[in-house]
Amino acid sequence: MSAPHGFSVSRYAPERGTLAKLTARDSVLRRLDWPILLSALALSFIGALLVWSATRGRTELNQGDPYYFLFRHVLNTGIGVALMIGTVWLGHRTLRGAVPVLYGLSIVLILAVLTPLGATINGAHAWIVVGGGFSLQPSEFVKITIILVMAMLLASKVDAGDQLHPDHGTVAKALVLAALPMGIVMLMPDLGSVMVMIVIVLGVLLASGASNRWVLGLIGAGIGGAVLVTALGMLDEYQINRFAAFANPDLDPAGVGYNTNQARIAIGSGGLLGSGLFKGSQTTGQFVPEQQTDFVFTVAGEELGFLGAGFILFLLGVILWRACRIARETTELYGTIVAAGIIAWFAFQSFENIGMTLGIMPVAGLPLPFVSYGGSSMFAVWVAIGLLQSIRVQRPMTA
């Protein structure tokens, strides 16, 4: 029985989850997708410079050390790369067997946020703060577990050759498992992360070959849920104000619309070539809040100009393009679904982050992948890169 979307179950790779069986000719280094790896490293390097520029003069944030955020961003990147290497070494197929454990752990972590262990940062009660000032945002890792648990369920019977498409019962179970952590994250409330997760679920369903009725139903449920959440007053005032400012950019420019207005001024002042690194007046004047995290793209626009900001978009595009190739070339539905979930995640989060600095999307508190400062986000996106590399490494090589 042939699988959908050009998959051939008979071509399932014999080296299940192990890299040890790869011959010298089929080495891991030879199989890696180098454009993805180099683009992610370049984005992290550019991010380090932008974070440094945004924080070196912020004594109230950097504890008097102008290199504080630079060092921590580089350290976060190093840990992220190590996590990527570990993910490739384990293999996405090995992790497939550990998905129930990973899913359970992610539920425990996001529930811990709702206990006294949780902390509120930038309006969202979505963090766990431990000793030494270390903070963890579990919702970043929930994005990965949602992808993995849905891929495990939706691909199980198809990859085994028992079905051509996931049946309705399997799709329903996958959606229930995705809805549970999303509901908990919504209680924080972390609306931005929930938006990303919804897009991830849509991407996974589309890649799985599930009936389009599920996709249309999910879109309808999302719209209805948004109306219900608003009607029940589940959103905090600052979140309502963000949407109000997006709908009316001239609304309270010194208040709820301040962030977006200052962001557009910073980007617009950069012109073609920018004012030069460390020379942006909006950045050095500290007019744009949260420039090292949510609004880091404004530093690129002001100091590196249209060409520098465009180069960031180009690198993100390379990652998405190569990830699409990985999704298309793998011979197992599980790998395709995982890759598709990551593509949906990266594409939407990048669009939302950059869009909110330009005023074409509401402010949602989402970091720019690889560029923004933040340990949890950096770790999660590098694990995702490791999953993409594992899918490519473990695919059968054509003759």
Coordinates of C-alpha atoms in Angstrom, one line a residue:
M1 CA 0.0 0.0 0.0
S2 CA 1.5 3.3 -0.9
A3 CA 1.3 6.3 1.4
P4 CA 0.1 9.7 0.5
H5 CA 2.0 12.7 -0.9
G6 CA 4.6 10.5 -2.7
F7 CA 5.6 8.5 0.3
S8 CA 6.7 5.0 -0.1
V9 CA 6.5 2.9 3.0
S10 CA 8.9 0.3 1.5
R11 CA 11.6 3.0 1.4
Y12 CA 11.5 3.5 5.1
A13 CA 15.1 3.9 6.2
P14 CA 16.7 0.7 7.7
E15 CA 18.8 2.7 10.2
R16 CA 16.0 3.4 12.6
G17 CA 17.1 6.3 14.8
T18 CA 20.7 5.4 14.9
L19 CA 23.6 7.3 13.4
A20 CA 26.1 4.6 14.1
K21 CA 25.2 2.6 11.0
L22 CA 26.0 5.5 8.7
T23 CA 29.1 4.6 6.6
A24 CA 32.0 6.9 6.2
R25 CA 30.7 7.8 2.7
D26 CA 27.3 8.5 4.2
S27 CA 28.7 10.5 7.1
V28 CA 26.6 12.8 9.3
L29 CA 28.5 15.8 8.1
R30 CA 27.8 15.0 4.5
R31 CA 24.1 14.6 5.1
L32 CA 23.7 17.8 7.2
D33 CA 21.8 20.6 5.6
W34 CA 24.5 23.2 5.7
P35 CA 22.4 26.2 4.4
I36 CA 20.0 25.8 7.3
L37 CA 22.9 25.5 9.9
L38 CA 24.9 28.4 8.5
S39 CA 21.8 30.6 8.2
A40 CA 20.8 29.9 11.8
L41 CA 24.3 30.6 13.1
A42 CA 24.4 33.8 11.1
L43 CA 21.1 34.9 12.5
S44 CA 22.3 34.2 16.0
F45 CA 25.5 36.2 15.4
I46 CA 23.6 39.1 14.0
G47 CA 21.2 38.9 17.0
A48 CA 24.1 39.1 19.4
L49 CA 25.3 42.3 17.8
L50 CA 21.8 43.8 17.8
V51 CA 21.1 42.7 21.4
W52 CA 24.5 44.2 22.4
S53 CA 23.7 47.5 20.7
A54 CA 20.2 47.7 22.4
T55 CA 21.5 46.9 25.9
R56 CA 25.1 48.2 26.3
G57 CA 23.8 51.5 27.6
R58 CA 20.9 50.2 29.6
T59 CA 22.4 50.3 33.1
E60 CA 19.1 49.5 34.7
L61 CA 19.0 46.2 32.8
N62 CA 22.7 45.2 32.3
Q63 CA 23.7 45.5 36.0
G64 CA 26.4 48.0 35.0
D65 CA 28.1 45.6 32.6
P66 CA 27.7 46.6 28.9
Y67 CA 28.6 43.1 27.9
Y68 CA 26.0 41.4 30.1
F69 CA 23.4 40.6 27.5
L70 CA 26.0 40.0 24.8
F71 CA 27.6 37.3 26.9
R72 CA 24.3 35.7 27.8
H73 CA 23.1 35.7 24.2
V74 CA 26.3 34.0 23.1
L75 CA 26.0 31.5 25.9
N76 CA 22.3 30.8 25.1
T77 CA 23.3 30.2 21.4
G78 CA 26.1 27.8 22.5
I79 CA 23.7 25.8 24.7
G80 CA 21.2 25.8 21.8
V81 CA 23.8 24.4 19.4
A82 CA 24.7 21.7 21.9
L83 CA 21.0 20.8 22.1
M84 CA 20.8 20.6 18.3
I85 CA 23.8 18.3 18.3
G86 CA 22.2 16.1 21.0
T87 CA 18.9 16.0 19.0
V88 CA 20.7 14.9 15.8
W89 CA 22.7 12.3 17.8
L90 CA 19.5 10.9 19.4
G91 CA 17.5 11.1 16.1
H92 CA 13.9 12.1 15.6
R93 CA 12.9 8.5 15.4
T94 CA 14.3 7.7 18.8
L95 CA 12.6 10.8 20.2
R96 CA 9.4 9.4 18.7
G97 CA 9.4 6.7 21.3
A98 CA 9.9 9.3 24.1
V99 CA 7.1 11.6 23.0
P100 CA 4.7 10.5 25.8
V101 CA 7.3 11.3 28.4
L102 CA 8.2 14.6 26.8
Y103 CA 4.5 15.5 26.5
G104 CA 3.9 14.7 30.2
L105 CA 6.9 16.7 31.2
S106 CA 5.7 19.7 29.2
I107 CA 2.3 19.6 30.9
V108 CA 4.0 19.5 34.3
L109 CA 6.1 22.5 33.4
I110 CA 3.3 24.7 32.2
L111 CA 1.2 23.7 35.2
A112 CA 4.1 24.8 37.4
V113 CA 3.8 28.3 36.0
L114 CA 0.3 28.5 37.5
T115 CA 1.7 27.7 41.0
P116 CA 3.8 30.0 43.2
L117 CA 6.8 29.0 41.1
G118 CA 5.4 31.0 38.3
A119 CA 6.5 34.6 37.6
T120 CA 5.1 37.5 35.6
I121 CA 7.4 39.1 33.0
N122 CA 6.3 41.8 30.6
G123 CA 2.7 41.2 31.6
A124 CA 2.6 37.5 30.9
H125 CA 2.5 35.0 33.8
A126 CA 4.4 32.5 31.7
W127 CA 7.7 32.0 33.4
I128 CA 9.4 29.9 36.1
V129 CA 12.2 31.7 37.9
V130 CA 14.8 29.6 39.8
G131 CA 18.0 30.5 41.6
G132 CA 20.6 32.7 40.1
G133 CA 18.2 34.7 38.1
F134 CA 17.6 31.9 35.6
S135 CA 14.1 31.9 34.1
L136 CA 12.4 29.3 31.9
Q137 CA 9.4 29.9 29.6
P138 CA 7.8 26.4 29.3
S139 CA 5.5 27.4 26.5
E140 CA 8.4 27.6 24.1
F141 CA 9.0 23.9 24.5
V142 CA 5.3 23.1 24.3
K143 CA 5.5 24.2 20.7
I144 CA 7.9 21.3 20.1
T145 CA 5.9 18.7 22.0
I146 CA 2.7 19.6 20.2
I147 CA 4.5 19.0 16.9
L148 CA 5.9 15.7 18.1
V149 CA 2.8 14.3 19.7
M150 CA 0.6 15.1 16.8
A151 CA 3.1 13.7 14.3
M152 CA 3.4 10.5 16.3
L153 CA -0.4 9.9 16.2
L154 CA -1.2 11.1 12.7
A155 CA 1.6 9.2 11.1
S156 CA 1.5 5.9 13.0
K157 CA -0.9 4.0 10.8
V158 CA 0.2 5.6 7.6
D159 CA 3.9 4.9 8.1
A160 CA 3.0 1.3 9.0
G161 CA 1.2 0.9 5.7
D162 CA -2.2 0.4 7.2
Q163 CA -3.9 3.6 6.0
L164 CA -3.4 6.2 3.2
H165 CA -4.6 9.1 5.4
P166 CA -5.2 9.6 9.2
D167 CA -8.7 8.6 10.1
H168 CA -11.1 10.9 11.9
G169 CA -10.6 9.2 15.3
T170 CA -6.9 9.7 15.1
V171 CA -7.2 13.3 14.1
A172 CA -9.6 13.9 17.0
K173 CA -7.2 12.4 19.5
A174 CA -4.3 14.5 18.1
L175 CA -6.3 17.7 18.4
V176 CA -7.3 16.9 22.0
L177 CA -3.7 16.3 23.0
A178 CA -2.7 19.6 21.4
A179 CA -5.7 21.5 23.0
L180 CA -4.7 20.5 26.5
P181 CA -1.4 22.4 26.8
M182 CA -2.8 25.2 24.6
G183 CA -5.6 25.7 27.1
I184 CA -3.2 25.8 30.0
V185 CA -1.0 28.4 28.2
M186 CA -4.1 30.5 27.5
L187 CA -4.8 30.6 31.3
M188 CA -1.5 32.4 31.9
P189 CA -2.5 34.2 29.6
D190 CA 0.2 33.9 26.9
L191 CA -1.9 34.8 23.8
G192 CA 1.1 35.1 21.5
S193 CA 2.3 31.6 22.1
V194 CA -1.3 30.3 21.7
M195 CA -1.4 32.0 18.3
V196 CA 1.7 30.2 17.2
M197 CA 0.5 26.9 18.5
I198 CA -2.8 27.2 16.5
V199 CA -0.8 27.9 13.3
I200 CA 1.4 24.9 14.1
V201 CA -1.7 22.6 14.5
L202 CA -3.0 23.9 11.1
G203 CA 0.4 23.2 9.4
V204 CA 0.5 19.7 10.9
L205 CA -3.0 18.9 9.8
L206 CA -2.4 20.1 6.3
A207 CA 0.9 18.1 6.0
S208 CA -0.7 14.9 7.4
G209 CA -3.3 14.5 4.6
A210 CA -6.2 14.8 7.1
S211 CA -9.6 15.8 5.7
N212 CA -9.9 19.5 4.8
R213 CA -13.0 19.5 7.0
W214 CA -10.8 19.3 10.0
V215 CA -8.8 22.3 8.9
L216 CA -11.9 24.4 8.1
G217 CA -13.5 23.3 11.4
L218 CA -10.4 24.3 13.3
I219 CA -10.3 27.7 11.7
G220 CA -14.0 28.2 12.6
A221 CA -13.4 27.0 16.1
G222 CA -10.4 29.4 16.5
I223 CA -12.5 32.4 15.4
G224 CA -15.3 31.3 17.7
G225 CA -12.9 30.8 20.6
A226 CA -11.4 34.2 20.1
V227 CA -14.9 35.8 20.3
L228 CA -15.7 33.7 23.4
V229 CA -12.4 34.6 25.1
T230 CA -13.0 38.3 24.5
A231 CA -16.7 38.1 25.6
L232 CA -15.8 36.3 28.9
G233 CA -13.1 38.8 29.7
M234 CA -10.3 36.3 29.8
L235 CA -7.8 38.7 28.2
D236 CA -5.8 41.1 30.3
E237 CA -6.3 44.8 29.8
Y238 CA -2.8 45.2 28.2
Q239 CA -3.7 42.5 25.6
I240 CA -7.0 44.2 24.7
N241 CA -5.1 47.5 24.4
R242 CA -2.6 46.0 22.0
F243 CA -5.4 44.9 19.6
A244 CA -7.0 48.3 20.0
A245 CA -3.8 50.0 19.1
F246 CA -3.4 47.7 16.1
A247 CA -6.9 48.5 14.8
N248 CA -6.4 52.2 15.3
P249 CA -2.7 53.2 15.1
D250 CA -3.6 56.8 16.1
L251 CA -5.2 55.7 19.3
D252 CA -3.2 57.1 22.3
P253 CA 0.2 57.4 20.6
A254 CA 1.8 58.2 23.9
G255 CA 0.2 55.3 25.7
V256 CA -1.0 52.0 24.2
G257 CA 0.3 52.9 20.7
Y258 CA 3.7 54.1 21.9
N259 CA 5.6 50.9 21.2
T260 CA 4.4 50.5 17.6
N261 CA 4.9 54.1 16.8
Q262 CA 8.4 54.3 18.1
A263 CA 9.2 51.0 16.4
R264 CA 8.1 52.4 13.0
I265 CA 10.1 55.6 13.6
A266 CA 13.2 53.6 14.3
I267 CA 12.9 51.4 11.3
G268 CA 12.0 54.3 9.0
S269 CA 15.0 56.4 10.1
G270 CA 17.4 53.7 9.0
G271 CA 16.9 54.3 5.3
L272 CA 18.8 52.1 2.8
L273 CA 22.1 51.5 4.7
G274 CA 21.2 52.5 8.3
S275 CA 22.9 54.8 10.7
G276 CA 25.6 52.3 11.6
L277 CA 25.9 49.7 14.4
F278 CA 25.7 51.4 17.8
K279 CA 24.8 54.7 16.2
G280 CA 21.0 54.6 16.1
S281 CA 19.4 57.6 17.8
Q282 CA 16.2 55.7 18.7
T283 CA 18.2 52.8 20.1
T284 CA 20.8 54.8 22.0
G285 CA 18.0 57.1 23.2
Q286 CA 16.1 54.1 24.5
F287 CA 12.9 55.2 22.9
V288 CA 11.8 51.7 21.9
P289 CA 10.9 49.4 24.8
E290 CA 12.1 45.7 24.9
Q291 CA 14.5 46.2 22.0
Q292 CA 16.6 43.2 23.0
T293 CA 13.6 40.8 22.8
D294 CA 10.3 41.6 21.1
F295 CA 11.5 44.7 19.2
V296 CA 15.0 43.6 18.2
F297 CA 14.1 44.0 14.5
T298 CA 13.9 47.8 15.1
V299 CA 17.6 47.9 15.9
A300 CA 18.3 46.1 12.6
G301 CA 16.1 48.5 10.7
E302 CA 17.6 51.6 12.2
E303 CA 21.3 50.7 12.4
L304 CA 21.7 48.3 9.5
G305 CA 19.0 49.8 7.2
F306 CA 16.9 48.2 4.6
L307 CA 19.7 46.1 3.3
G308 CA 20.7 44.7 6.8
A309 CA 17.1 44.1 7.8
G310 CA 16.5 42.5 4.3
F311 CA 19.5 40.2 4.9
I312 CA 17.8 38.9 8.1
L313 CA 14.7 38.2 6.1
F314 CA 16.8 36.4 3.5
L315 CA 18.4 34.1 6.1
L316 CA 15.0 33.3 7.6
G317 CA 13.8 32.5 4.0
V318 CA 16.7 30.2 3.5
I319 CA 15.8 28.2 6.6
L320 CA 12.2 27.9 5.5
W321 CA 13.1 27.0 1.9
R322 CA 15.5 24.2 3.0
A323 CA 13.0 23.0 5.6
C324 CA 10.4 22.7 2.9
R325 CA 12.8 20.6 0.9
I326 CA 13.5 18.3 3.9
A327 CA 9.7 17.9 4.4
R328 CA 9.2 17.0 0.7
E329 CA 12.2 14.6 0.4
T330 CA 11.7 12.5 3.5
T331 CA 10.1 9.1 2.9
E332 CA 8.1 8.9 6.1
L333 CA 5.0 10.9 7.0
Y334 CA 6.2 11.3 10.5
G335 CA 9.2 13.3 9.3
T336 CA 7.2 15.4 6.9
I337 CA 4.7 16.3 9.7
V338 CA 7.5 17.3 12.1
A339 CA 9.2 19.4 9.4
A340 CA 5.9 21.0 8.4
G341 CA 5.1 21.9 12.0
I342 CA 8.5 23.6 12.4
I343 CA 8.0 25.5 9.1
A344 CA 4.6 26.8 10.3
W345 CA 6.1 27.8 13.6
F346 CA 9.1 29.7 12.2
A347 CA 7.2 31.3 9.4
F348 CA 4.3 32.7 11.5
Q349 CA 6.4 33.7 14.5
S350 CA 8.9 35.6 12.2
F351 CA 6.0 37.3 10.3
E352 CA 4.3 38.3 13.6
N353 CA 7.4 39.6 15.2
I354 CA 8.5 41.7 12.2
G355 CA 4.9 42.6 11.3
M356 CA 4.3 44.1 14.7
T357 CA 7.3 46.4 14.4
L358 CA 5.9 47.6 11.1
G359 CA 2.4 48.1 12.4
I360 CA 0.9 45.4 10.1
M361 CA 0.3 42.9 13.0
P362 CA -0.8 43.4 16.6
V363 CA 1.9 43.4 19.3
A364 CA 1.9 39.8 20.7
G365 CA 5.2 39.5 22.6
L366 CA 6.8 36.9 20.4
P367 CA 10.6 36.8 19.9
L368 CA 12.3 36.8 16.5
P369 CA 13.7 33.3 16.0
F370 CA 17.5 33.1 16.6
V371 CA 17.8 36.9 16.8
S372 CA 15.9 38.0 19.9
Y373 CA 17.5 37.7 23.4
G374 CA 16.0 34.9 25.5
G375 CA 17.2 31.5 26.6
S376 CA 14.0 29.4 26.3
S377 CA 13.3 30.7 22.8
M378 CA 16.9 30.1 21.7
F379 CA 17.0 26.6 23.1
A380 CA 13.6 25.7 21.5
V381 CA 14.5 26.9 18.0
W382 CA 17.8 25.1 18.0
V383 CA 16.2 21.9 19.0
A384 CA 13.8 22.4 16.1
I385 CA 16.9 22.8 13.8
G386 CA 18.2 19.5 15.3
L387 CA 14.9 17.8 14.4
L388 CA 15.2 19.1 10.8
Q389 CA 18.8 17.9 10.5
S390 CA 17.9 14.5 11.9
I391 CA 15.1 14.1 9.4
R392 CA 17.6 14.9 6.6
V393 CA 20.4 12.8 8.1
Q394 CA 18.3 9.7 8.5
R395 CA 16.5 9.7 5.2
P396 CA 17.6 7.0 2.7
M397 CA 20.1 8.4 0.2
T398 CA 19.1 7.9 -3.4
A399 CA 21.5 6.0 -5.7

